[in-house]
Amino acid sequence: MSAVVQESNAQSLTFYRPDYFVKTPEMRSPEYVQLSTAAAITLGLVPGVMHRTACTHCLNLLMTYPEGCRANCTYCGLARHREESRDYADRNFIRVDWPTVRVDDMLERIARGGDKGQFQRMCISMITHPDSDHDTQVMLKRWMEVAPHIPVSILSNPTTMDKQDLIDLKAMGADIFTVALDAVTPEIFERTRGKTVQSPHSWDKYWLTIEWAAEIYGPEKFGAHLICGMGETEQEILEVCQKMKDMGGHNHMFAFFPEKGSMMEDWDPVPQDHWRRVQLGRFLIDYAGGRYEDMGFDAHGRVEDFGYPRDELEAIIRSGKPFQTSGCPGKDDEEVSACNRPYGDSSPSDIRSFPFSLNKDDVEIVRRQMRLQDLQFGD
């Protein structure tokens, strides 16, 4: 299959699939936008199937510019330091390639039902670029003209935004506003995405933006992305989960996976037991009335007691829901994310965030990984 597909008049590029053996064409938002491989498959732009899941229920879009992202986050495949090795449109992000599509073509496909009714949500992911704020609003306006029945999430770039930007996006139709906090302590934030690594992001500005989102969008309509496995303890990340919940927001959890080409590509993925306990703790806090303050932790910050009755905890584990991908909700079940990001933080051979409902065998694997036998239980 050719990496470049052109319109019949040969004047305008409509689709580009990352290909390191051809010269990357000039593509710029808001005329063009990148989309996840899973979304491209769902729209019929890329052939293929996903292991045990037919599609994604969220159309994940990424603003794109030849100059790329101006941030330099150490764990991100889009980081500025990759400029010499990969053009921006060819860089991998959360483990997969992100093809580029002409926005007019994408919207036409959506208007004629090219997703076959699968998309329950669309998400615009901003990057750190001078034009990203304006172009995100252009993209949102165009989407609302074509597909207002599909709710929109904004994955924001707090570094370049002020409070009025959040107000404007909501007025234009944005349903949920999220912040990719990622690092859960000021020290890890600074080490991975602050001035220490010549990146412009600030812990204080990110939290200020989360506070704006809580005020402007309201309960259940904002959230934060958190990456588990960048050096924090289980206690530290679950404390942040509780803070977000108390503010009225949701926690969208990612398992750290060493992104090829990133400055942290030689790190180990988050240990399975660490990840599974955090997934369960996050679910209890977000959806089951659990409290961080009721949980017990050992001297290393590992969960040893979820502070939850054994029978009720067992039923939640059997449901499998805590171990599915966490993110913005769809229309079917508020506890299950429409944004299932298939294999965005692991391979199909070692699934960290399940992009589908778990069966009995899956749950048993999770139990073994979590070392459930070592845990204590509340009354």
Coordinates of C-alpha atoms in Angstrom, one line a residue:
M1 CA 0.0 0.0 0.0
S2 CA 1.4 3.4 -0.9
A3 CA 2.1 5.7 2.0
V4 CA 0.6 8.6 0.2
V5 CA -2.9 8.6 -1.3
Q6 CA -3.8 11.6 -3.5
E7 CA -7.1 13.1 -4.7
S8 CA -7.9 12.6 -8.4
N9 CA -6.8 16.2 -9.2
A10 CA -3.4 15.4 -7.7
Q11 CA -3.4 18.8 -6.0
S12 CA -4.2 18.0 -2.4
L13 CA -2.8 15.3 -0.1
T14 CA -5.7 13.6 1.7
F15 CA -3.9 10.9 3.7
Y16 CA -0.4 10.1 4.8
R17 CA 0.7 7.0 6.6
P18 CA 4.1 7.3 8.4
D19 CA 6.8 6.0 6.1
Y20 CA 10.5 6.5 6.9
F21 CA 11.5 5.8 3.3
V22 CA 9.7 8.7 1.7
K23 CA 10.0 12.5 2.2
T24 CA 7.4 13.6 4.7
P25 CA 4.9 15.9 3.0
E26 CA 4.1 19.3 4.5
M27 CA 1.0 19.0 6.6
R28 CA -0.4 21.5 9.1
S29 CA -3.4 21.9 11.3
P30 CA -6.2 22.9 11.0
E31 CA -6.2 21.7 7.4
Y32 CA -4.7 18.4 8.5
V33 CA -4.9 16.4 11.7
Q34 CA -3.3 13.1 12.9
L35 CA -5.4 10.3 14.2
S36 CA -4.6 7.1 16.1
T37 CA -4.1 3.9 14.1
A38 CA -7.1 2.4 15.8
A39 CA -9.3 5.3 14.7
A40 CA -7.9 5.0 11.2
I41 CA -8.8 1.4 11.1
T42 CA -12.3 2.1 12.3
L43 CA -12.8 4.8 9.6
G44 CA -11.5 2.4 6.9
L45 CA -8.4 4.5 6.2
V46 CA -6.0 1.8 7.2
P47 CA -6.6 -2.0 6.7
G48 CA -6.2 -4.2 9.8
V49 CA -7.8 -5.6 12.9
M50 CA -7.1 -5.3 16.6
H51 CA -6.5 -8.2 18.9
R52 CA -9.8 -9.2 20.5
T53 CA -11.4 -5.8 19.8
A54 CA -13.1 -4.6 16.6
C55 CA -12.4 -0.9 16.9
T56 CA -12.1 2.1 19.2
H57 CA -15.1 4.0 20.3
C58 CA -13.2 7.3 20.4
L59 CA -11.8 9.2 17.5
N60 CA -8.5 10.4 18.9
L61 CA -7.1 13.4 17.0
L62 CA -3.7 15.1 17.3
M63 CA -2.9 18.6 16.1
T64 CA 0.0 18.5 13.7
Y65 CA 2.7 20.9 12.5
P66 CA 6.0 20.4 10.6
E67 CA 7.8 22.2 13.4
G68 CA 6.4 19.6 15.8
C69 CA 5.8 19.9 19.6
R70 CA 7.9 22.5 21.3
A71 CA 8.0 20.6 24.6
N72 CA 10.6 18.0 25.5
C73 CA 9.0 15.5 27.8
T74 CA 11.4 12.7 28.5
Y75 CA 8.8 9.9 28.1
C76 CA 7.1 11.1 24.9
G77 CA 7.8 10.0 21.3
L78 CA 6.7 13.5 20.1
A79 CA 9.3 15.3 22.1
R80 CA 11.4 18.1 20.5
H81 CA 14.7 16.3 20.9
R82 CA 13.7 13.8 18.1
E83 CA 13.8 16.5 15.4
E84 CA 17.1 15.1 14.0
S85 CA 15.9 11.5 13.9
R86 CA 12.2 11.8 12.8
D87 CA 9.9 14.4 11.2
Y88 CA 7.0 15.1 13.5
A89 CA 4.4 13.4 11.4
D90 CA 6.5 10.2 11.4
R91 CA 7.0 9.9 15.2
N92 CA 5.3 7.2 17.2
F93 CA 3.1 8.2 20.2
I94 CA 1.7 5.9 22.9
R95 CA 3.3 3.0 21.0
V96 CA 1.7 3.4 17.6
D97 CA 1.9 5.4 14.4
W98 CA -0.5 8.3 13.9
P99 CA -1.5 8.7 10.2
T100 CA -2.3 12.2 9.0
V101 CA -5.6 12.9 7.3
R102 CA -7.0 16.0 5.5
V103 CA -9.7 17.3 7.8
D104 CA -12.3 17.8 5.0
D105 CA -11.9 14.2 4.1
M106 CA -12.2 13.0 7.6
L107 CA -15.4 15.1 8.3
E108 CA -16.9 13.8 5.0
R109 CA -16.4 10.2 6.2
I110 CA -17.9 11.0 9.6
A111 CA -20.9 12.8 7.9
R112 CA -21.7 9.7 5.8
G113 CA -21.3 7.3 8.7
G114 CA -17.9 6.0 7.9
D115 CA -17.4 4.9 11.5
K116 CA -20.5 2.7 11.2
G117 CA -21.9 4.3 14.4
Q118 CA -18.9 3.1 16.4
F119 CA -17.6 6.5 17.7
Q120 CA -19.1 7.5 21.0
R121 CA -16.7 10.4 21.5
M122 CA -14.1 12.5 19.7
C123 CA -11.0 13.9 21.5
I124 CA -8.8 16.7 20.2
S125 CA -5.2 16.4 21.6
M126 CA -3.4 19.7 21.7
I127 CA 0.4 20.0 21.5
T128 CA 2.8 22.7 22.6
H129 CA 2.9 24.9 19.6
P130 CA 2.0 28.6 19.1
D131 CA -0.9 27.9 16.8
S132 CA -2.4 24.9 18.7
D133 CA -4.9 27.0 20.8
H134 CA -6.4 28.8 17.8
D135 CA -6.5 25.7 15.6
T136 CA -8.1 23.6 18.3
Q137 CA -11.0 26.0 18.3
V138 CA -11.2 25.9 14.5
M139 CA -11.3 22.1 14.6
L140 CA -13.9 22.1 17.3
K141 CA -16.1 24.5 15.4
R142 CA -15.9 22.4 12.3
W143 CA -16.7 19.2 14.2
M144 CA -19.8 20.7 15.8
E145 CA -21.1 21.8 12.4
V146 CA -20.8 18.2 11.1
A147 CA -21.2 15.8 14.0
P148 CA -22.7 17.5 17.1
H149 CA -24.2 14.2 18.1
I150 CA -20.7 12.9 19.0
P151 CA -19.5 14.6 22.2
V152 CA -16.0 16.2 22.2
S153 CA -13.2 16.0 24.8
I154 CA -10.3 18.3 24.8
L155 CA -6.9 17.0 25.9
S156 CA -5.4 20.4 26.7
N157 CA -2.0 22.1 26.7
P158 CA -2.1 24.2 29.9
T159 CA 1.3 25.8 29.1
T160 CA -0.1 28.0 26.4
M161 CA -3.7 28.5 27.7
D162 CA -5.4 30.9 29.9
K163 CA -8.8 30.7 31.7
Q164 CA -10.7 32.3 28.9
D165 CA -9.6 29.6 26.5
L166 CA -11.4 27.0 28.7
I167 CA -14.5 29.2 28.7
D168 CA -14.4 29.6 24.9
L169 CA -14.0 25.9 24.3
K170 CA -17.0 25.0 26.5
A171 CA -19.1 27.7 24.8
M172 CA -18.2 26.2 21.4
G173 CA -19.4 22.7 22.5
A174 CA -16.6 20.9 24.3
D175 CA -18.1 18.4 26.6
I176 CA -15.1 17.3 28.7
F177 CA -11.8 19.0 29.4
T178 CA -8.8 17.0 30.5
V179 CA -5.2 17.8 31.5
A180 CA -2.3 15.4 30.9
L181 CA -0.6 15.9 34.2
D182 CA 1.2 12.6 33.7
A183 CA 3.7 13.0 36.6
V184 CA 2.1 12.9 40.0
T185 CA 4.7 14.6 42.2
P186 CA 6.4 18.0 41.6
E187 CA 9.8 16.3 41.6
I188 CA 8.9 13.8 38.9
F189 CA 7.1 16.5 36.9
E190 CA 10.2 18.7 36.9
R191 CA 12.6 15.8 36.0
T192 CA 10.5 14.5 33.1
R193 CA 8.9 17.6 31.6
G194 CA 10.1 20.8 33.3
K195 CA 12.9 23.2 32.9
T196 CA 15.4 20.5 34.0
V197 CA 15.0 18.9 30.6
Q198 CA 14.6 22.2 28.7
S199 CA 10.8 21.8 28.5
P200 CA 8.4 24.7 29.2
H201 CA 5.8 23.0 31.4
S202 CA 5.1 23.9 35.0
W203 CA 3.5 21.8 37.8
D204 CA 1.8 24.9 39.2
K205 CA 0.3 26.0 35.8
Y206 CA -1.0 22.4 35.2
W207 CA -2.8 22.3 38.6
L208 CA -4.1 25.9 38.1
T209 CA -5.7 24.7 34.8
I210 CA -7.2 21.7 36.5
E211 CA -8.8 24.1 39.0
W212 CA -10.1 26.2 36.2
A213 CA -11.6 23.1 34.5
A214 CA -13.3 22.1 37.8
E215 CA -14.9 25.6 38.0
I216 CA -15.9 25.9 34.3
Y217 CA -16.8 22.4 33.3
G218 CA -18.2 21.1 36.6
P219 CA -18.3 17.7 38.2
E220 CA -17.8 14.6 36.0
K221 CA -16.8 16.9 33.1
F222 CA -13.0 17.2 33.7
G223 CA -10.2 14.9 34.4
A224 CA -6.4 14.3 34.5
H225 CA -4.2 11.8 32.8
L226 CA -1.8 10.1 35.2
I227 CA 1.1 7.8 34.2
C228 CA 1.9 5.0 36.6
G229 CA 5.5 3.8 36.7
M230 CA 7.7 6.9 36.4
G231 CA 9.2 6.6 39.9
E232 CA 6.2 7.4 42.1
T233 CA 4.9 5.1 44.8
E234 CA 1.4 3.6 44.7
Q235 CA 0.6 5.7 47.7
E236 CA 1.6 8.9 45.9
I237 CA -0.4 8.3 42.8
L238 CA -3.5 7.2 44.7
E239 CA -3.3 10.3 46.8
V240 CA -3.5 12.4 43.6
C241 CA -6.4 10.2 42.4
Q242 CA -8.3 11.1 45.6
K243 CA -7.5 14.8 45.2
M244 CA -8.9 14.7 41.7
K245 CA -12.0 12.9 42.8
D246 CA -12.6 15.3 45.7
M247 CA -12.5 18.2 43.1
G248 CA -15.2 16.4 41.1
G249 CA -13.0 15.0 38.3
H250 CA -11.9 11.6 37.0
N251 CA -8.5 9.9 36.7
H252 CA -7.4 8.5 33.4
M253 CA -4.6 6.1 34.1
F254 CA -1.8 5.0 31.8
A255 CA 0.8 2.3 32.5
F256 CA 4.3 3.6 31.8
F257 CA 5.8 2.0 28.7
P258 CA 9.2 3.0 27.4
E259 CA 8.4 4.8 24.2
K260 CA 10.9 4.0 21.4
G261 CA 12.9 7.1 20.6
S262 CA 12.1 8.9 23.9
M263 CA 14.7 9.8 26.5
M264 CA 13.2 7.1 28.8
E265 CA 13.2 4.3 26.2
D266 CA 15.6 2.3 28.4
W267 CA 13.4 2.4 31.5
D268 CA 11.5 -0.7 32.4
P269 CA 7.7 -0.8 32.1
V270 CA 5.8 -0.4 35.3
P271 CA 5.8 -3.7 37.3
Q272 CA 2.6 -5.7 36.8
D273 CA 1.7 -5.9 40.5
H274 CA 2.3 -2.2 41.1
W275 CA 0.1 -1.4 38.1
R276 CA -2.8 -3.7 39.0
R277 CA -3.0 -2.4 42.5
V278 CA -3.1 1.2 41.3
Q279 CA -5.8 0.3 38.7
L280 CA -7.9 -1.2 41.4
G281 CA -7.4 1.6 43.9
R282 CA -8.2 4.2 41.2
F283 CA -11.4 2.4 40.3
L284 CA -12.5 2.2 44.0
I285 CA -11.9 5.9 44.4
D286 CA -13.5 7.0 41.2
Y287 CA -16.5 4.8 41.1
A288 CA -17.0 2.7 44.2
G289 CA -16.9 5.1 47.1
G290 CA -13.4 4.0 48.2
R291 CA -11.2 6.5 50.0
Y292 CA -7.4 6.9 49.9
E293 CA -7.5 7.7 53.6
D294 CA -8.9 4.2 54.3
M295 CA -6.2 2.4 52.4
G296 CA -3.1 0.9 54.1
F297 CA 0.4 1.2 52.6
D298 CA 3.7 -0.5 53.6
A299 CA 7.0 1.2 54.2
H300 CA 7.6 1.3 50.4
G301 CA 4.3 3.0 49.6
R302 CA 2.7 -0.2 48.3
V303 CA -1.0 -0.9 48.9
E304 CA -1.4 -3.7 51.5
D305 CA -5.1 -2.9 52.4
F306 CA -7.7 -1.3 50.2
G307 CA -9.9 -0.5 53.2
Y308 CA -12.8 -2.3 51.4
P309 CA -14.9 -5.2 52.5
R310 CA -13.6 -8.5 51.0
D311 CA -16.9 -9.7 49.4
E312 CA -17.5 -6.3 47.8
L313 CA -13.9 -6.0 46.6
E314 CA -14.1 -9.5 45.1
A315 CA -17.2 -8.6 43.2
I316 CA -15.5 -5.5 41.7
I317 CA -12.5 -7.5 40.7
R318 CA -14.6 -10.2 39.1
S319 CA -16.3 -7.5 37.0
G320 CA -13.0 -6.8 35.4
K321 CA -13.8 -3.1 35.0
P322 CA -10.9 -1.7 37.1
F323 CA -8.5 -3.2 34.6
Q324 CA -10.0 -1.8 31.4
T325 CA -8.7 1.3 29.8
S326 CA -9.7 4.4 31.9
G327 CA -10.6 7.6 30.2
C328 CA -13.6 9.7 29.1
P329 CA -16.9 7.9 29.2
G330 CA -19.1 6.7 26.4
K331 CA -22.8 6.3 26.2
D332 CA -23.1 2.7 27.3
D333 CA -21.5 2.6 30.8
E334 CA -20.0 5.5 32.7
E335 CA -17.5 3.2 34.4
V336 CA -16.1 2.0 31.1
S337 CA -14.2 4.5 28.8
A338 CA -15.2 5.1 25.2
C339 CA -11.5 5.9 24.7
N340 CA -10.2 2.4 24.9
R341 CA -6.8 3.2 23.2
P342 CA -6.1 -0.4 22.1
Y343 CA -2.6 -1.4 23.1
G344 CA -1.5 2.2 23.8
D345 CA 0.5 1.3 26.9
S346 CA 1.4 -2.4 26.2
S347 CA 1.6 -5.1 23.7
P348 CA -1.3 -7.7 23.2
S349 CA 1.0 -10.3 24.7
D350 CA 1.2 -8.4 28.1
I351 CA -2.0 -6.3 28.3
R352 CA -1.9 -3.6 30.8
S353 CA -5.0 -1.6 29.9
F354 CA -7.6 -4.0 28.5
P355 CA -9.4 -2.4 25.5
F356 CA -12.3 -4.9 25.9
S357 CA -14.3 -6.6 28.7
L358 CA -12.3 -9.1 30.6
N359 CA -13.4 -12.8 30.6
K360 CA -12.9 -15.2 33.5
D361 CA -9.5 -16.2 32.3
D362 CA -8.4 -12.6 32.0
V363 CA -9.5 -11.8 35.6
E364 CA -7.5 -14.8 36.9
I365 CA -4.4 -13.5 35.1
V366 CA -4.9 -10.1 36.7
R367 CA -5.3 -11.7 40.1
R368 CA -2.0 -13.4 39.8
Q369 CA -0.3 -10.3 38.6
M370 CA -1.8 -8.2 41.5
R371 CA -0.6 -10.8 44.1
L372 CA -4.0 -10.5 45.7
Q373 CA -3.1 -13.2 48.3
D374 CA -0.7 -10.7 49.9
L375 CA -3.4 -8.1 50.5
Q376 CA -5.4 -7.4 53.6
F377 CA -9.1 -6.5 53.6
G378 CA -11.3 -4.0 55.4
D379 CA -14.2 -5.0 57.5

